[in-house]
Short mmCIF file of C-alpha atoms in Angstrom, two decimals:
data_model
loop_
_atom_site.label_atom_id
_atom_site.label_comp_id
_atom_site.label_asym_id
_atom_site.label_seq_id
_atom_site.Cartn_x
_atom_site.Cartn_y
_atom_site.Cartn_z
CA UNK A 1 -24.69 30.83 -0.17
CA UNK A 2 -22.68 27.63 1.37
CA UNK A 3 -18.21 28.22 2.45
CA UNK A 4 -16.67 25.25 1.38
CA UNK A 5 -16.22 22.57 4.21
CA UNK A 6 -12.42 21.53 3.99
CA UNK A 7 -11.73 17.64 4.86
CA UNK A 8 -11.23 16.37 9.11
CA UNK A 9 -7.97 16.58 9.80
CA UNK A 10 -7.11 13.01 10.38
CA UNK A 11 -3.91 13.36 13.14
CA UNK A 12 -4.69 8.60 14.57
CA UNK A 13 -4.73 8.07 10.77
CA UNK A 14 -1.67 6.72 9.58
CA UNK A 15 -2.17 6.37 5.76
CA UNK A 16 -3.14 9.99 5.44
CA UNK A 17 -1.79 12.32 3.22
CA UNK A 18 0.28 8.84 1.33
CA UNK A 19 -0.33 8.81 -2.59
CA UNK A 20 -1.28 5.14 -3.45
CA UNK A 21 1.93 5.52 -5.06
CA UNK A 22 3.55 6.28 -2.58
CA UNK A 23 2.58 3.12 -0.78
CA UNK A 24 3.37 0.49 -3.51
CA UNK A 25 7.09 2.56 -4.32
CA UNK A 26 7.35 2.01 -0.48
CA UNK A 27 6.91 -1.45 -0.14
CA UNK A 28 8.91 -2.18 -3.70
CA UNK A 29 11.09 -0.75 -2.56
CA UNK A 30 11.87 -2.39 0.75
CA UNK A 31 10.85 -6.16 -0.48
CA UNK A 32 11.05 -6.40 -3.76
CA UNK A 33 7.97 -7.76 -6.57
CA UNK A 34 8.92 -11.29 -5.69
CA UNK A 35 7.83 -10.82 -2.24
CA UNK A 36 5.17 -8.16 -2.82
CA UNK A 37 4.25 -11.45 -5.04
CA UNK A 38 4.83 -14.22 -1.89
CA UNK A 39 3.43 -11.41 0.84
CA UNK A 40 -0.28 -11.19 -1.17
CA UNK A 41 -0.83 -13.77 -4.14
CA UNK A 42 -1.82 -10.61 -6.47
CA UNK A 43 -1.28 -11.85 -10.54
CA UNK A 44 0.49 -7.81 -10.78
CA UNK A 45 2.41 -8.25 -8.34
CA UNK A 46 3.85 -11.48 -9.67
CA UNK A 47 3.25 -11.66 -14.01
CA UNK A 48 5.32 -8.55 -15.56
CA UNK A 49 5.04 -6.59 -12.02
CA UNK A 50 5.08 -2.98 -13.13
CA UNK A 51 3.74 0.53 -10.46
CA UNK A 52 1.10 1.27 -13.46
CA UNK A 53 0.03 -2.06 -13.67
CA UNK A 54 -0.39 -2.04 -10.20
CA UNK A 55 -1.90 1.19 -9.06
CA UNK A 56 -4.93 0.28 -11.64
CA UNK A 57 -5.62 -2.25 -10.89
CA UNK A 58 -5.23 -1.38 -7.11
CA UNK A 59 -7.80 1.21 -7.88
CA UNK A 60 -10.67 -0.85 -8.98
CA UNK A 61 -10.13 -3.32 -6.13
CA UNK A 62 -11.09 -2.43 -2.67
CA UNK A 63 -10.24 -5.72 -0.79
CA UNK A 64 -6.60 -5.83 -2.60
CA UNK A 65 -5.77 -2.34 -1.53
CA UNK A 66 -6.51 -2.79 1.58
CA UNK A 67 -3.85 -5.90 1.86
CA UNK A 68 -1.54 -4.05 0.88
CA UNK A 69 -2.33 -1.42 3.26
CA UNK A 70 -2.00 -3.37 6.20
CA UNK A 71 1.32 -4.51 4.78
CA UNK A 72 2.25 -1.27 4.61
CA UNK A 73 1.46 -0.05 8.38
CA UNK A 74 2.99 -3.18 8.80
CA UNK A 75 5.97 -2.61 7.36
CA UNK A 76 6.87 0.88 8.58
CA UNK A 77 5.81 -0.84 12.74
CA UNK A 78 8.90 -3.19 10.99
CA UNK A 79 11.30 -0.53 10.38
CA UNK A 80 10.33 1.51 14.14
CA UNK A 81 11.28 -1.96 15.38
CA UNK A 82 14.41 -2.84 13.64
CA UNK A 83 14.12 -5.23 12.43
CA UNK A 84 14.18 -5.17 8.46
CA UNK A 85 12.30 -6.76 6.74
CA UNK A 86 10.18 -9.66 7.11
CA UNK A 87 11.15 -13.06 6.46
#
């Protein structure tokens, strides 16, 4: 009988342990929906935006999810530098 394997720890992955909902919520809190739509031109950010519809779209669209994750990492770097929201 084999023992269940645990996934390897990801100490260098800044997104490890974060849910997509937490990432989107943080971006909305930081940039707002209009700011997100300006930075990543997606309909789910510009036309009747909601967390639920955005999550549904991002879970089905890997390229869009990568852009959102990239923007989140950029936002985190800017916060660490003390720059606040990018203009």
